[in-house]
Amino acid sequence: MIQAFANPARFLSFSAWAWPFAGVAALILFAIGAPWALVFSPGDYQQGESVRIMYVHVPAAWWALGIYAFMGGASFVSLIWRHALADVAARAAAPIGAFYAGLCLVTGSLWGAPTWGTWWVWDARLTSMLILFLTYLGYLALHAAIDDEERAGRLAAVLCLAGLINLPIVHYSVEWWSTLHQGASLLRDGGAAIHPSMLGPLLTMAGAYAAAFAALLLANMRADVFRRRVEAARLRRARAS
Amino acid sequence: MSAILALFRRDLALAWSAGSGAAAPVGFFLGAAMLLPLSVGAERTLLGAIGAPILWIAAALASLMVLERLFQADLEEGGLDQMLLSPAPLEALAAAKAAALWVGVGLPIAAAAAPAAIALQAPPAAAGAIALGLAIGEAAFLFAGLVGAAAAASVKRAGVLIALLVLPFFAPPILFGAAAAAAAAEGAPFGPAFLLLCGTTLFALALGPIAAAAALRLQAT
Amino acid sequence: MILALHDLALARGGRVLFENLNLRVAAGEFGVIRGRNGAGKTSLLRAIAGWLRPHAGRIAFADGVDASSSLHVIGHGDGLKGGLGVGAHVAYWAGLLGGERASVARALDQVGLAALADLPARILSRGQARRLALARLIVAPRPIWLLDEPAAGLDGDGKALLDAMIGAHCAAGGVALAALHEALGPNPDHVVQLG
């Protein structure tokens, strides 16, 4: 499995058809999911029409976490097996994950204003999503700050794994911290069972986000592999002349 | 063991020597804490409620300041190479550096926090507990901060970058630390918040040096 | 044999510096590495120290020899802290590298810095700073010395000191590998020409 992706040439021939395929899948899923979620699905009897933001917000939250877990896996592979493509994958996934995390924060805030009566609540979910967003930014900044790409990738991988340990600690810390403040009213949006009529559009949107991630990831990785090849070729030519 | 002690002793001597002493971070800490009454006014009940949390923020920022040069100076001057040649594991040496920084800078900040807390209208009886909490919290800041300091060691003018890398790791100790300080102001200093602060500090003590050593090995290449 | 390089190749930034380097160094031998700037002299020494992964081939040590107890590296940086005393540096290296505290005074004396022991390192000239770095080699005896331009900044007396140190080390059965521009040390047993 790892060996199969170790070879950049094999990756390029696989991704050449895989990334447009995933891109078309994302477009189709969005074309189905977006009208379904935003127009045809029922409004919530409590939250009214604002519940539709959830179809944008919840998949963004899922995949912001999912992409970070993916980066953690790629970083682990890059550190243990010194796999160049794993590093490329982690780096290519980071901006997409940061975008999903930012989208989750913005849409959550837009939803909170009419529903909770406030734009922001310091509960465990929101706080850990904010920390996750900052962790993404830190990862990207560290990668950008170090000139030697191999070293940048491996240092960012160490940071990514440390962040992977930190995130659950932050999450449970905020939860315990909230319970320490007895007086504060706790807002929990979990618990309530989701109505089946909402599940269809939600899962379609989640599928669309996943396909979009796959397409962008592969396209980013291809761009990165090509860029490295061009640089290597230039270096060779400069030495030959 | 003697290698770890030697590094601890050297870094402590450097922390206390002229030029790079504890005076700058402690002064920064006090100055940042002083801005609070100037900005919100000297109303006693308001200051009493937010004084201790502000001390924690000021301490976190002062810790960021000292983390920037922690490994960078060693890397530039070739000192990291000597650490790699030591028979002591790099994890233990990273921990020794953080421990020296804790004694040299973290504890002075915690000591300065006691009078600062009283000036910010905390009950004098609680000042000791607030300082003790900060002493423990400084260990969490500095040991967790090792990760960012090591990862950004080869970056020039890494101050802002290190802040961005390290602040997510500061969230748990500052959460419980400020809660413990608030509890101390109410006369119950050693409740669950204090114990949870100790817990997050233990996490940082265990994991910070391991991650920092992994990053430092990469810096040598 | 203490140290052997088998078909070694090193690469930096996707560029191969050199290939098929073979070398066997026995106890008491002195090796010199020569080559223009960028030929990979520093990289070779750092690879032997275990800080750079070979692009191909391997580096073998005799049994019982490993980087954390048998190697000294004198690199471009002297590893000095301006605020720390000259003697405190040597005491620190003795502790860090597993040397004897008792030999601190002897090491300072040997590199000619005994009179400056209590002064901070920031007042040292470039040549004196390099002499202080060389005190590491004496305070913590280790069999393999990897020296990267060790004479940089040294004056005539300093070079004579370094020359004598390498000679004594090899005569006592130690191994020294040095990237050098000038003639220094005993007659080399090996000359590695890079690039």
mmCIF file of C-alpha atoms in Angstrom, chain A residues 53-166:
data_model
loop_
_atom_site.group_PDB
_atom_site.id
_atom_site.type_symbol
_atom_site.label_atom_id
_atom_site.label_comp_id
_atom_site.label_asym_id
_atom_site.label_seq_id
_atom_site.Cartn_x
_atom_site.Cartn_y
_atom_site.Cartn_z
ATOM 1 C CA ILE A 53 -26.831 26.737 7.565
ATOM 2 C CA MET A 54 -26.217 23.395 9.278
ATOM 3 C CA TYR A 55 -25.900 21.684 5.889
ATOM 4 C CA VAL A 56 -22.924 23.883 5.149
ATOM 5 C CA HIS A 57 -21.593 23.995 8.700
ATOM 6 C CA VAL A 58 -21.684 20.380 9.917
ATOM 7 C CA PRO A 59 -19.851 18.788 6.952
ATOM 8 C CA ALA A 60 -17.224 21.552 7.208
ATOM 9 C CA ALA A 61 -16.706 20.677 10.886
ATOM 10 C CA TRP A 62 -16.487 16.948 10.149
ATOM 11 C CA TRP A 63 -13.970 17.350 7.370
ATOM 12 C CA ALA A 64 -11.921 20.024 9.133
ATOM 13 C CA LEU A 65 -11.302 17.385 11.800
ATOM 14 C CA GLY A 66 -11.060 14.552 9.256
ATOM 15 C CA ILE A 67 -8.454 16.374 7.174
ATOM 16 C CA TYR A 68 -6.347 17.084 10.249
ATOM 17 C CA ALA A 69 -6.490 13.393 11.145
ATOM 18 C CA PHE A 70 -5.445 12.634 7.554
ATOM 19 C CA MET A 71 -2.520 15.055 7.891
ATOM 20 C CA GLY A 72 -1.583 13.371 11.173
ATOM 21 C CA GLY A 73 -1.484 10.001 9.409
ATOM 22 C CA ALA A 74 0.528 11.415 6.507
ATOM 23 C CA SER A 75 2.934 13.133 8.923
ATOM 24 C CA PHE A 76 3.433 9.863 10.775
ATOM 25 C CA VAL A 77 4.228 8.044 7.527
ATOM 26 C CA SER A 78 6.539 10.869 6.458
ATOM 27 C CA LEU A 79 8.464 10.750 9.747
ATOM 28 C CA ILE A 80 8.717 6.976 10.125
ATOM 29 C CA TRP A 81 9.230 5.848 6.535
ATOM 30 C CA ARG A 82 10.666 9.108 5.151
ATOM 31 C CA HIS A 83 8.108 9.008 2.437
ATOM 32 C CA ALA A 84 8.385 12.145 0.282
ATOM 33 C CA LEU A 85 4.863 11.891 -1.112
ATOM 34 C CA ALA A 86 3.319 11.658 2.377
ATOM 35 C CA ASP A 87 4.835 15.027 3.146
ATOM 36 C CA VAL A 88 3.499 16.453 -0.099
ATOM 37 C CA ALA A 89 0.063 15.084 0.815
ATOM 38 C CA ALA A 90 0.061 16.631 4.301
ATOM 39 C CA ARG A 91 1.182 19.989 2.959
ATOM 40 C CA ALA A 92 -1.393 19.884 0.157
ATOM 41 C CA ALA A 93 -4.219 19.018 2.581
ATOM 42 C CA ALA A 94 -3.481 21.821 5.069
ATOM 43 C CA PRO A 95 -4.948 24.822 3.193
ATOM 44 C CA ILE A 96 -8.099 22.833 2.392
ATOM 45 C CA GLY A 97 -8.487 21.865 6.058
ATOM 46 C CA ALA A 98 -7.862 25.449 7.136
ATOM 47 C CA PHE A 99 -10.554 26.616 4.729
ATOM 48 C CA TYR A 100 -13.076 24.054 6.041
ATOM 49 C CA ALA A 101 -12.265 25.030 9.646
ATOM 50 C CA GLY A 102 -12.690 28.719 8.799
ATOM 51 C CA LEU A 103 -15.949 27.975 6.971
ATOM 52 C CA CYS A 104 -17.156 26.029 9.995
ATOM 53 C CA LEU A 105 -16.363 28.940 12.328
ATOM 54 C CA VAL A 106 -18.051 31.542 10.117
ATOM 55 C CA THR A 107 -21.197 29.510 9.435
ATOM 56 C CA GLY A 108 -21.430 28.464 13.081
ATOM 57 C CA SER A 109 -21.312 32.094 14.077
ATOM 58 C CA LEU A 110 -23.975 33.017 11.482
ATOM 59 C CA TRP A 111 -26.167 30.247 12.807
ATOM 60 C CA GLY A 112 -25.571 31.124 16.447
ATOM 61 C CA ALA A 113 -26.644 34.757 16.098
ATOM 62 C CA PRO A 114 -30.346 34.072 15.420
ATOM 63 C CA THR A 115 -30.505 30.749 17.316
ATOM 64 C CA TRP A 116 -28.554 31.420 20.500
ATOM 65 C CA GLY A 117 -28.815 35.184 20.346
ATOM 66 C CA THR A 118 -25.025 35.546 20.289
ATOM 67 C CA TRP A 119 -22.355 35.276 17.621
ATOM 68 C CA TRP A 120 -19.979 33.270 19.735
ATOM 69 C CA VAL A 121 -20.044 30.925 22.742
ATOM 70 C CA TRP A 122 -16.914 29.604 24.454
ATOM 71 C CA ASP A 123 -17.963 25.997 24.595
ATOM 72 C CA ALA A 124 -15.806 22.964 23.885
ATOM 73 C CA ARG A 125 -16.752 22.566 20.225
ATOM 74 C CA LEU A 126 -16.255 26.146 19.198
ATOM 75 C CA THR A 127 -13.086 26.625 21.177
ATOM 76 C CA SER A 128 -11.452 23.456 19.874
ATOM 77 C CA MET A 129 -12.459 24.377 16.316
ATOM 78 C CA LEU A 130 -10.813 27.778 16.802
ATOM 79 C CA ILE A 131 -7.680 26.088 18.159
ATOM 80 C CA LEU A 132 -7.774 23.668 15.208
ATOM 81 C CA PHE A 133 -7.941 26.641 12.836
ATOM 82 C CA LEU A 134 -4.933 28.231 14.572
ATOM 83 C CA THR A 135 -3.080 24.908 14.415
ATOM 84 C CA TYR A 136 -3.654 24.789 10.655
ATOM 85 C CA LEU A 137 -2.312 28.326 10.314
ATOM 86 C CA GLY A 138 0.729 27.435 12.425
ATOM 87 C CA TYR A 139 1.413 24.371 10.281
ATOM 88 C CA LEU A 140 1.260 26.438 7.090
ATOM 89 C CA ALA A 141 3.381 29.223 8.579
ATOM 90 C CA LEU A 142 6.099 26.825 9.736
ATOM 91 C CA HIS A 143 6.182 25.148 6.327
ATOM 92 C CA ALA A 144 6.515 28.532 4.648
ATOM 93 C CA ALA A 145 9.187 29.827 7.029
ATOM 94 C CA ILE A 146 11.818 27.119 6.396
ATOM 95 C CA ASP A 147 13.659 27.188 3.087
ATOM 96 C CA ASP A 148 14.854 23.588 2.956
ATOM 97 C CA GLU A 149 11.688 21.806 1.848
ATOM 98 C CA GLU A 150 12.565 18.395 3.198
ATOM 99 C CA ARG A 151 13.360 19.776 6.631
ATOM 100 C CA ALA A 152 10.286 22.038 6.536
ATOM 101 C CA GLY A 153 8.098 19.039 5.816
ATOM 102 C CA ARG A 154 9.520 16.913 8.592
ATOM 103 C CA LEU A 155 9.445 19.686 11.206
ATOM 104 C CA ALA A 156 5.876 20.502 10.249
ATOM 105 C CA ALA A 157 5.115 16.785 10.634
ATOM 106 C CA VAL A 158 6.405 16.846 14.232
ATOM 107 C CA LEU A 159 4.259 19.905 14.911
ATOM 108 C CA CYS A 160 1.240 18.268 13.281
ATOM 109 C CA LEU A 161 1.524 15.198 15.537
ATOM 110 C CA ALA A 162 1.986 17.354 18.642
ATOM 111 C CA GLY A 163 -1.159 19.238 17.621
ATOM 112 C CA LEU A 164 -2.974 15.949 17.174
ATOM 113 C CA ILE A 165 -2.314 15.189 20.849
ATOM 114 C CA ASN A 166 -3.163 18.745 21.894
#
